[in-house]
Amino acid sequence: MMTPMTPLENWIKRKIGLQETDRLSRQALSHYQLRKLQETFAYARSHSPFYRTLLAPLPYQPLQDLDDLSSLPFTTADDLCDQSLQFLCVSQSDVARVVTLQTWEARPKSLYFTDEDLELTIDFFHHGMSGIVQAGQRVLILMPGERPGSVGDLLIRALGRMDVQGIVHGLVQDPRRTVQEILEGRVDCLVGIPVQVLSLARHGDGARVPRGLIKSVLLSSDYVPQAIVDEVAQVWRCPVFEHYGMTEMGLGGGVQCSAHKGYHLREADLLFEIIDPRTGQPVPDGETGEVVFTTLTRKAMPLLRYRTGDLARFIPEPCPCGTLLKRLDRIQGRLTGAVVFDKGHQLSIPDLDDVVFSVPGILDYQAEVYGKEGRAHLRLKVHVEAGASKEVGDAVSEALGRARFLKKAVAEGSLVLDTMAFGGLDAGTAKRKIVDLRREE
Ligand SMILES: [Zn+2]
């Protein structure tokens, strides 16, 4: 069966000014990206106090070629903390939406958007979703959407443009009630955070949703565990699409096509690079490194070479859908997320996710590492459906004991496992990470 081409290709073709009859070429896209980069650097330097200082030592127009980008300075998440206003390029009265992110280090960072910026996101959601839903369908959004400019609100506005009804449900607090809403509302598509959607699929009521009612699912996050994708697709027998994005990107970054392998990126609005996190140099195509992006069209707060901390690679092979847009592979982890034990053993959330979520009955979990009598203990608090606690807890311990990356550390005695099971769901949206308590001990 032919894989339909990602709708993003035609959308991007129009955005960069090509005619309907023209074929998009990498050359035309690069040409557009260089022009937008030049505009963005000039704009940021003349409007943002932060970039005025950062770029001061450079020639006024430092970019003659896309390759020149690799010699320009980065922006880090740390730069945004405490001094977000220094990035602002418009007057505060032109800001339509502020998103303040609580970081793990407890220093908040704020992102600013104008109405024009929000429109770019709506336009991306509109075209991205057009490969996932059809006119006349209904989408239940398991994310916040009360406030104007919030992700749910933007998605509803995007869906409205193709005659699809979006319904904001908010985060799942009680899976039974959410399933009831899916049934009563004849919902065709779900959009949510991976663990939240998993909690519905694994709930007894969720499994009773008639086959064919849910026709597609979109999981949106910075990192989507494969075990969750597989389970959701299997329970509801429907395609599960993944979206990669973060607030800094203007919420949207890229979305899968029907080939379900890699994210096609918003290349008219964002320019992505993969760099070696140690040297800062670009890695050869196909190799894993840190994801870095530059905004090409943002007004309130353009970001130049922003280091995401996410690890991934470009997939060099062409996509079966036939597009010439780039494909970013699944995020493999966070640069700062790994916890290190004796003898260099490392552990990160993606390692744990694939093992823990493959155990039936798991809704969510938290992981922490603490030291006791000179040894590291990994404590997992797993959330399971009420009534199944003991067995599921044991199954997780067993699966972890078998996992390749833990087996050796446990056998050598440098790590002790400790699993505790709780009934019910603890609805949170914060990025999951392994909490390392050893620093405070
Ligand atoms: Zn594709």
GROMACS .gro file of C-alpha atoms and ligand atoms in nm:
model
  442
    1MET     CA    1   0.000   0.000   0.000
    2MET     CA    2   0.125   0.349  -0.086
    3THR     CA    3   0.201   0.578   0.204
    4PRO     CA    4   0.030   0.915   0.148
    5MET     CA    5   0.275   1.204   0.145
    6THR     CA    6   0.292   1.419   0.455
    7PRO     CA    7   0.058   1.719   0.417
    8LEU     CA    8   0.345   1.932   0.549
    9GLU     CA    9   0.522   1.922   0.212
   10ASN     CA   10   0.254   2.113   0.020
   11TRP     CA   11   0.201   2.345   0.311
   12ILE     CA   12   0.570   2.433   0.329
   13LYS     CA   13   0.587   2.469  -0.048
   14ARG     CA   14   0.318   2.739  -0.032
   15LYS     CA   15   0.475   2.902   0.272
   16ILE     CA   16   0.807   2.954   0.096
   17GLY     CA   17   0.633   3.115  -0.201
   18LEU     CA   18   0.629   2.838  -0.462
   19GLN     CA   19   0.334   2.796  -0.696
   20GLU     CA   20   0.088   2.508  -0.679
   21THR     CA   21   0.239   2.359  -0.997
   22ASP     CA   22   0.600   2.385  -0.871
   23ARG     CA   23   0.771   2.090  -0.711
   24LEU     CA   24   0.940   2.160  -0.378
   25SER     CA   25   1.316   2.119  -0.397
   26ARG     CA   26   1.577   2.108  -0.120
   27GLN     CA   27   1.751   2.391  -0.303
   28ALA     CA   28   1.444   2.618  -0.292
   29LEU     CA   29   1.394   2.537   0.075
   30SER     CA   30   1.761   2.608   0.163
   31HIS     CA   31   1.745   2.934  -0.027
   32TYR     CA   32   1.436   3.038   0.171
   33GLN     CA   33   1.591   2.924   0.501
   34LEU     CA   34   1.909   3.126   0.442
   35ARG     CA   35   1.707   3.440   0.367
   36LYS     CA   36   1.493   3.388   0.679
   37LEU     CA   37   1.800   3.321   0.894
   38GLN     CA   38   1.960   3.643   0.775
   39GLU     CA   39   1.641   3.835   0.854
   40THR     CA   40   1.609   3.670   1.194
   41PHE     CA   41   1.968   3.743   1.297
   42ALA     CA   42   1.934   4.107   1.190
   43TYR     CA   43   1.597   4.140   1.364
   44ALA     CA   44   1.708   3.974   1.689
   45ARG     CA   45   2.023   4.182   1.709
   46SER     CA   46   1.838   4.511   1.655
   47HIS     CA   47   1.541   4.433   1.882
   48SER     CA   48   1.655   4.204   2.166
   49PRO     CA   49   1.900   4.329   2.430
   50PHE     CA   50   2.025   3.972   2.487
   51TYR     CA   51   2.116   3.914   2.121
   52ARG     CA   52   2.252   4.266   2.079
   53THR     CA   53   2.517   4.176   2.336
   54LEU     CA   54   2.570   3.816   2.223
   55LEU     CA   55   2.616   3.905   1.857
   56ALA     CA   56   2.813   4.227   1.913
   57PRO     CA   57   3.154   4.075   1.825
   58LEU     CA   58   3.023   3.936   1.493
   59PRO     CA   59   2.998   4.111   1.156
   60TYR     CA   60   2.657   4.271   1.099
   61GLN     CA   61   2.548   3.995   0.859
   62PRO     CA   62   2.734   3.682   0.975
   63LEU     CA   63   2.557   3.443   0.736
   64GLN     CA   64   2.647   3.414   0.369
   65ASP     CA   65   2.572   3.045   0.353
   66LEU     CA   66   2.370   2.793   0.560
   67ASP     CA   67   2.698   2.629   0.665
   68ASP     CA   68   2.807   2.956   0.831
   69LEU     CA   69   2.543   2.890   1.097
   70SER     CA   70   2.766   2.631   1.266
   71SER     CA   71   3.018   2.899   1.370
   72LEU     CA   72   2.760   3.119   1.547
   73PRO     CA   73   2.691   3.115   1.922
   74PHE     CA   74   2.425   2.898   2.086
   75THR     CA   75   2.136   2.999   2.308
   76THR     CA   76   2.077   2.773   2.609
   77ALA     CA   77   1.782   2.710   2.838
   78ASP     CA   78   1.997   2.864   3.109
   79ASP     CA   79   2.012   3.191   2.913
   80LEU     CA   80   1.632   3.207   2.924
   81CYS     CA   81   1.609   3.157   3.299
   82ASP     CA   82   1.569   3.479   3.492
   83GLN     CA   83   1.620   3.702   3.188
   84SER     CA   84   1.346   3.609   2.944
   85LEU     CA   85   1.252   3.975   2.903
   86GLN     CA   86   1.597   4.045   2.755
   87PHE     CA   87   1.493   3.827   2.460
   88LEU     CA   88   1.173   4.017   2.391
   89CYS     CA   89   1.172   4.193   2.052
   90VAL     CA   90   0.833   4.365   2.074
   91SER     CA   91   0.672   4.592   2.331
   92GLN     CA   92   0.497   4.409   2.613
   93SER     CA   93   0.161   4.538   2.489
   94ASP     CA   94   0.212   4.333   2.171
   95VAL     CA   95   0.253   4.011   2.367
   96ALA     CA   96  -0.061   3.798   2.332
   97ARG     CA   97   0.052   3.503   2.542
   98VAL     CA   98   0.319   3.428   2.802
   99VAL     CA   99   0.406   3.071   2.896
  100THR     CA  100   0.615   3.031   3.209
  101LEU     CA  101   0.787   2.698   3.242
  102GLN     CA  102   0.892   2.566   3.576
  103THR     CA  103   1.227   2.398   3.522
  104TRP     CA  104   1.363   2.122   3.742
  105GLU     CA  105   1.631   2.352   3.867
  106ALA     CA  106   1.340   2.562   3.995
  107ARG     CA  107   1.434   2.870   3.794
  108PRO     CA  108   1.138   2.962   3.578
  109LYS     CA  109   1.171   3.065   3.214
  110SER     CA  110   0.910   3.257   3.022
  111LEU     CA  111   0.828   3.241   2.653
  112TYR     CA  112   0.645   3.526   2.479
  113PHE     CA  113   0.423   3.509   2.171
  114THR     CA  114   0.246   3.772   1.962
  115ASP     CA  115  -0.084   3.701   1.786
  116GLU     CA  116   0.118   3.652   1.469
  117ASP     CA  117   0.334   3.390   1.644
  118LEU     CA  118   0.026   3.205   1.768
  119GLU     CA  119  -0.118   3.210   1.415
  120LEU     CA  120   0.195   3.027   1.291
  121THR     CA  121   0.130   2.753   1.546
  122ILE     CA  122  -0.238   2.726   1.454
  123ASP     CA  123  -0.141   2.699   1.087
  124PHE     CA  124   0.105   2.417   1.168
  125PHE     CA  125  -0.152   2.232   1.382
  126HIS     CA  126  -0.407   2.270   1.101
  127HIS     CA  127  -0.185   2.115   0.835
  128GLY     CA  128  -0.024   1.861   1.068
  129MET     CA  129  -0.365   1.735   1.183
  130SER     CA  130  -0.496   1.715   0.826
  131GLY     CA  131  -0.299   1.392   0.786
  132ILE     CA  132  -0.462   1.247   1.099
  133VAL     CA  133  -0.831   1.349   1.098
  134GLN     CA  134  -1.100   1.422   0.840
  135ALA     CA  135  -1.378   1.677   0.805
  136GLY     CA  136  -1.677   1.596   1.025
  137GLN     CA  137  -1.475   1.414   1.291
  138ARG     CA  138  -1.448   1.494   1.661
  139VAL     CA  139  -1.123   1.522   1.854
  140LEU     CA  140  -1.099   1.495   2.233
  141ILE     CA  141  -0.803   1.698   2.359
  142LEU     CA  142  -0.657   1.561   2.683
  143MET     CA  143  -0.461   1.877   2.752
  144PRO     CA  144  -0.528   2.215   2.906
  145GLY     CA  145  -0.728   2.448   2.683
  146GLU     CA  146  -0.922   2.692   2.896
  147ARG     CA  147  -0.702   2.993   2.835
  148PRO     CA  148  -0.677   3.173   2.501
  149GLY     CA  149  -0.347   3.078   2.339
  150SER     CA  150  -0.314   2.754   2.537
  151VAL     CA  151  -0.235   2.437   2.342
  152GLY     CA  152  -0.597   2.314   2.353
  153ASP     CA  153  -0.732   2.650   2.241
  154LEU     CA  154  -0.490   2.671   1.945
  155LEU     CA  155  -0.569   2.315   1.844
  156ILE     CA  156  -0.945   2.380   1.848
  157ARG     CA  157  -0.895   2.683   1.626
  158ALA     CA  158  -0.676   2.477   1.389
  159LEU     CA  159  -0.927   2.191   1.369
  160GLY     CA  160  -1.211   2.435   1.304
  161ARG     CA  161  -1.037   2.533   0.979
  162MET     CA  162  -1.098   2.188   0.838
  163ASP     CA  163  -1.445   2.137   0.979
  164VAL     CA  164  -1.327   1.912   1.262
  165GLN     CA  165  -1.465   1.966   1.610
  166GLY     CA  166  -1.212   1.987   1.891
  167ILE     CA  167  -1.330   1.932   2.248
  168VAL     CA  168  -1.105   2.028   2.537
  169HIS     CA  169  -1.121   1.770   2.811
  170GLY     CA  170  -0.811   1.870   3.005
  171LEU     CA  171  -0.577   1.625   3.176
  172VAL     CA  172  -0.713   1.282   3.264
  173GLN     CA  173  -0.788   1.270   3.635
  174ASP     CA  174  -1.034   0.984   3.635
  175PRO     CA  175  -0.994   0.742   3.340
  176ARG     CA  176  -1.347   0.602   3.384
  177ARG     CA  177  -1.504   0.945   3.337
  178THR     CA  178  -1.285   1.022   3.035
  179VAL     CA  179  -1.377   0.693   2.867
  180GLN     CA  180  -1.743   0.775   2.925
  181GLU     CA  181  -1.691   1.108   2.752
  182ILE     CA  182  -1.528   0.929   2.456
  183LEU     CA  183  -1.827   0.698   2.424
  184GLU     CA  184  -2.099   0.958   2.473
  185GLY     CA  185  -1.926   1.213   2.251
  186ARG     CA  186  -1.857   0.960   1.971
  187VAL     CA  187  -1.496   1.076   1.968
  188ASP     CA  188  -1.296   0.984   1.655
  189CYS     CA  189  -0.951   1.095   1.765
  190LEU     CA  190  -0.761   1.151   2.090
  191VAL     CA  191  -0.479   1.396   2.140
  192GLY     CA  192  -0.282   1.365   2.462
  193ILE     CA  193   0.037   1.307   2.656
  194PRO     CA  194   0.165   0.947   2.625
  195VAL     CA  195   0.116   0.829   2.986
  196GLN     CA  196  -0.228   0.987   3.003
  197VAL     CA  197  -0.350   0.812   2.689
  198LEU     CA  198  -0.196   0.489   2.814
  199SER     CA  199  -0.398   0.520   3.135
  200LEU     CA  200  -0.717   0.517   2.925
  201ALA     CA  201  -0.612   0.228   2.704
  202ARG     CA  202  -0.516   0.022   3.009
  203HIS     CA  203  -0.825   0.105   3.209
  204GLY     CA  204  -1.083  -0.174   3.207
  205ASP     CA  205  -1.341   0.062   3.055
  206GLY     CA  206  -1.095   0.184   2.794
  207ALA     CA  207  -1.049  -0.166   2.656
  208ARG     CA  208  -1.427  -0.187   2.609
  209VAL     CA  209  -1.439   0.108   2.367
  210PRO     CA  210  -1.585  -0.050   2.050
  211ARG     CA  211  -1.332  -0.125   1.778
  212GLY     CA  212  -1.333   0.137   1.509
  213LEU     CA  213  -1.472   0.417   1.728
  214ILE     CA  214  -1.131   0.575   1.785
  215LYS     CA  215  -0.980   0.611   1.439
  216SER     CA  216  -0.653   0.781   1.528
  217VAL     CA  217  -0.448   0.895   1.826
  218LEU     CA  218  -0.187   1.169   1.844
  219LEU     CA  219   0.065   1.146   2.126
  220SER     CA  220   0.236   1.476   2.189
  221SER     CA  221   0.547   1.513   2.399
  222ASP     CA  222   0.917   1.572   2.385
  223TYR     CA  223   0.970   1.199   2.424
  224VAL     CA  224   0.726   0.919   2.336
  225PRO     CA  225   0.809   0.566   2.459
  226GLN     CA  226   0.764   0.299   2.188
  227ALA     CA  227   0.603   0.064   2.443
  228ILE     CA  228   0.318   0.314   2.488
  229VAL     CA  229   0.267   0.359   2.112
  230ASP     CA  230   0.248  -0.018   2.064
  231GLU     CA  231   0.003  -0.072   2.346
  232VAL     CA  232  -0.236   0.207   2.247
  233ALA     CA  233  -0.233   0.094   1.881
  234GLN     CA  234  -0.301  -0.262   1.988
  235VAL     CA  235  -0.588  -0.186   2.228
  236TRP     CA  236  -0.782   0.039   1.992
  237ARG     CA  237  -0.657  -0.102   1.660
  238CYS     CA  238  -0.590   0.242   1.519
  239PRO     CA  239  -0.289   0.433   1.389
  240VAL     CA  240  -0.096   0.620   1.659
  241PHE     CA  241   0.087   0.931   1.542
  242GLU     CA  242   0.358   1.111   1.737
  243HIS     CA  243   0.420   1.481   1.761
  244TYR     CA  244   0.748   1.632   1.879
  245GLY     CA  245   0.749   1.981   2.014
  246MET     CA  246   0.831   2.208   2.303
  247THR     CA  247   0.707   2.549   2.409
  248GLU     CA  248   1.028   2.712   2.287
  249MET     CA  249   0.950   2.591   1.932
  250GLY     CA  250   0.610   2.757   1.950
  251LEU     CA  251   0.462   2.430   2.084
  252GLY     CA  252   0.490   2.247   1.752
  253GLY     CA  253   0.809   2.102   1.605
  254GLY     CA  254   0.731   1.810   1.381
  255VAL     CA  255   0.483   1.532   1.326
  256GLN     CA  256   0.489   1.181   1.183
  257CYS     CA  257   0.335   1.091   0.849
  258SER     CA  258   0.153   0.761   0.787
  259ALA     CA  259   0.488   0.583   0.764
  260HIS     CA  260   0.517   0.636   1.145
  261LYS     CA  261   0.892   0.666   1.134
  262GLY     CA  262   1.047   0.998   1.224
  263TYR     CA  263   0.903   1.346   1.255
  264HIS     CA  264   0.866   1.566   0.949
  265LEU     CA  265   0.968   1.910   1.064
  266ARG     CA  266   0.820   2.259   1.034
  267GLU     CA  267   1.102   2.357   0.806
  268ALA     CA  268   0.958   2.691   0.696
  269ASP     CA  269   0.937   2.811   1.058
  270LEU     CA  270   1.222   2.627   1.228
  271LEU     CA  271   1.571   2.529   1.117
  272PHE     CA  272   1.699   2.217   1.291
  273GLU     CA  273   2.060   2.108   1.343
  274ILE     CA  274   2.214   1.809   1.520
  275ILE     CA  275   2.538   1.889   1.700
  276ASP     CA  276   2.797   1.705   1.905
  277PRO     CA  277   2.710   1.824   2.257
  278ARG     CA  278   3.076   1.821   2.365
  279THR     CA  279   3.236   2.007   2.073
  280GLY     CA  280   2.933   2.205   1.952
  281GLN     CA  281   3.016   2.102   1.594
  282PRO     CA  282   2.755   1.959   1.356
  283VAL     CA  283   2.759   1.577   1.339
  284PRO     CA  284   2.756   1.389   1.006
  285ASP     CA  285   2.406   1.319   0.872
  286GLY     CA  286   2.251   1.018   1.042
  287GLU     CA  287   2.457   1.040   1.362
  288THR     CA  288   2.300   1.110   1.700
  289GLY     CA  289   2.361   1.437   1.880
  290GLU     CA  290   2.183   1.723   2.048
  291VAL     CA  291   1.885   1.881   1.871
  292VAL     CA  292   1.935   2.253   1.811
  293PHE     CA  293   1.686   2.481   1.638
  294THR     CA  294   1.660   2.841   1.517
  295THR     CA  295   1.324   3.011   1.471
  296LEU     CA  296   1.279   3.160   1.123
  297THR     CA  297   0.948   3.345   1.155
  298ARG     CA  298   0.891   3.439   1.519
  299LYS     CA  299   0.823   3.797   1.622
  300ALA     CA  300   0.804   3.825   2.001
  301MET     CA  301   1.099   3.609   2.093
  302PRO     CA  302   1.313   3.461   1.817
  303LEU     CA  303   1.561   3.200   1.939
  304LEU     CA  304   1.896   3.150   1.764
  305ARG     CA  305   2.059   2.807   1.777
  306TYR     CA  306   1.863   2.703   2.085
  307ARG     CA  307   2.003   2.389   2.249
  308THR     CA  308   1.712   2.164   2.342
  309GLY     CA  309   1.906   1.907   2.545
  310ASP     CA  310   1.723   1.635   2.347
  311LEU     CA  311   1.928   1.364   2.178
  312ALA     CA  312   1.824   1.244   1.831
  313ARG     CA  313   1.943   1.206   1.472
  314PHE     CA  314   1.823   1.281   1.123
  315ILE     CA  315   1.715   0.971   0.933
  316PRO     CA  316   1.922   0.997   0.613
  317GLU     CA  317   1.712   0.754   0.406
  318PRO     CA  318   1.413   0.899   0.216
  319CYS     CA  319   1.072   0.855   0.381
  320PRO     CA  320   0.835   0.601   0.220
  321CYS     CA  321   0.585   0.888   0.185
  322GLY     CA  322   0.812   1.042  -0.079
  323THR     CA  323   0.859   1.386   0.077
  324LEU     CA  324   1.190   1.564   0.062
  325LEU     CA  325   1.134   1.717   0.404
  326LYS     CA  326   1.380   1.602   0.667
  327ARG     CA  327   1.296   1.332   0.919
  328LEU     CA  328   1.404   1.358   1.281
  329ASP     CA  329   1.423   1.019   1.450
  330ARG     CA  330   1.264   0.940   1.785
  331ILE     CA  331   1.418   1.131   2.076
  332GLN     CA  332   1.663   0.899   2.250
  333GLY     CA  333   1.691   1.084   2.576
  334ARG     CA  334   1.797   1.404   2.744
  335LEU     CA  335   2.151   1.525   2.770
  336THR     CA  336   2.119   1.601   3.139
  337GLY     CA  337   1.876   1.325   3.227
  338ALA     CA  338   2.111   1.033   3.289
  339VAL     CA  339   2.194   0.919   3.640
  340VAL     CA  340   2.540   0.767   3.684
  341PHE     CA  341   2.624   0.479   3.921
  342ASP     CA  342   2.946   0.306   4.017
  343LYS     CA  343   3.167   0.182   3.735
  344GLY     CA  344   3.011   0.424   3.489
  345HIS     CA  345   2.671   0.253   3.469
  346GLN     CA  346   2.413   0.500   3.341
  347LEU     CA  347   2.038   0.510   3.351
  348SER     CA  348   1.786   0.746   3.190
  349ILE     CA  349   1.408   0.779   3.168
  350PRO     CA  350   1.390   0.641   2.811
  351ASP     CA  351   1.575   0.327   2.929
  352LEU     CA  352   1.324   0.278   3.207
  353ASP     CA  353   1.018   0.374   3.000
  354ASP     CA  354   1.053   0.095   2.752
  355VAL     CA  355   1.083  -0.165   3.026
  356VAL     CA  356   0.830  -0.030   3.275
  357PHE     CA  357   0.552   0.058   3.029
  358SER     CA  358   0.576  -0.280   2.861
  359VAL     CA  359   0.444  -0.435   3.185
  360PRO     CA  360   0.064  -0.466   3.158
  361GLY     CA  361  -0.130  -0.257   3.408
  362ILE     CA  362   0.123   0.024   3.454
  363LEU     CA  363  -0.033   0.369   3.433
  364ASP     CA  364   0.264   0.585   3.526
  365TYR     CA  365   0.570   0.583   3.749
  366GLN     CA  366   0.826   0.799   3.924
  367ALA     CA  367   1.189   0.703   3.968
  368GLU     CA  368   1.440   0.818   4.224
  369VAL     CA  369   1.789   0.718   4.319
  370TYR     CA  370   1.912   0.739   4.676
  371GLY     CA  371   2.225   0.624   4.855
  372LYS     CA  372   2.222   0.386   5.149
  373GLU     CA  373   2.521   0.219   5.310
  374GLY     CA  374   2.743   0.316   5.021
  375ARG     CA  375   2.516   0.169   4.755
  376ALA     CA  376   2.282   0.331   4.507
  377HIS     CA  377   1.919   0.231   4.531
  378LEU     CA  378   1.675   0.283   4.244
  379ARG     CA  379   1.327   0.330   4.383
  380LEU     CA  380   1.032   0.309   4.146
  381LYS     CA  381   0.689   0.424   4.253
  382VAL     CA  382   0.462   0.265   3.997
  383HIS     CA  383   0.101   0.368   3.951
  384VAL     CA  384  -0.123   0.078   3.865
  385GLU     CA  385  -0.493   0.016   3.839
  386ALA     CA  386  -0.646  -0.022   4.183
  387GLY     CA  387  -0.664  -0.385   4.289
  388ALA     CA  388  -0.367  -0.505   4.087
  389SER     CA  389  -0.093  -0.349   4.296
  390LYS     CA  390   0.106  -0.640   4.432
  391GLU     CA  391   0.139  -0.850   4.115
  392VAL     CA  392   0.214  -0.555   3.891
  393GLY     CA  393   0.479  -0.427   4.130
  394ASP     CA  394   0.646  -0.768   4.124
  395ALA     CA  395   0.627  -0.785   3.746
  396VAL     CA  396   0.804  -0.450   3.717
  397SER     CA  397   1.083  -0.563   3.952
  398GLU     CA  398   1.122  -0.877   3.745
  399ALA     CA  399   1.130  -0.691   3.413
  400LEU     CA  400   1.386  -0.445   3.547
  401GLY     CA  401   1.602  -0.729   3.679
  402ARG     CA  402   1.612  -0.872   3.327
  403ALA     CA  403   1.680  -0.541   3.151
  404ARG     CA  404   2.016  -0.537   2.979
  405PHE     CA  405   2.121  -0.197   3.114
  406LEU     CA  406   2.046  -0.287   3.478
  407LYS     CA  407   2.141  -0.653   3.493
  408LYS     CA  408   2.513  -0.587   3.519
  409ALA     CA  409   2.485  -0.305   3.773
  410VAL     CA  410   2.260  -0.518   3.993
  411ALA     CA  411   2.482  -0.826   3.958
  412GLU     CA  412   2.793  -0.626   4.048
  413GLY     CA  413   2.615  -0.491   4.354
  414SER     CA  414   2.640  -0.125   4.251
  415LEU     CA  415   2.261  -0.089   4.235
  416VAL     CA  416   1.969  -0.212   4.444
  417LEU     CA  417   1.616  -0.215   4.302
  418ASP     CA  418   1.317  -0.123   4.510
  419THR     CA  419   0.966  -0.108   4.361
  420MET     CA  420   0.655   0.026   4.530
  421ALA     CA  421   0.311   0.004   4.370
  422PHE     CA  422   0.025   0.248   4.420
  423GLY     CA  423  -0.332   0.234   4.291
  424GLY     CA  424  -0.465   0.510   4.067
  425LEU     CA  425  -0.326   0.786   3.853
  426ASP     CA  426  -0.127   1.085   3.967
  427ALA     CA  427  -0.197   1.334   3.688
  428GLY     CA  428   0.108   1.543   3.619
  429THR     CA  429   0.243   1.706   3.307
  430ALA     CA  430   0.596   1.788   3.420
  431LYS     CA  431   0.873   1.631   3.218
  432ARG     CA  432   0.955   1.301   3.378
  433LYS     CA  433   1.305   1.242   3.504
  434ILE     CA  434   1.495   1.028   3.749
  435VAL     CA  435   1.527   1.228   4.070
  436ASP     CA  436   1.876   1.189   4.213
  437LEU     CA  437   1.855   1.229   4.591
  438ARG     CA  438   2.218   1.140   4.648
  439ARG     CA  439   2.331   1.498   4.604
  440GLU     CA  440   2.137   1.607   4.910
  441GLU     CA  441   2.256   1.322   5.128
  442ZN      ZN  442   0.691   1.073   0.549
   0.00000   0.00000   0.00000
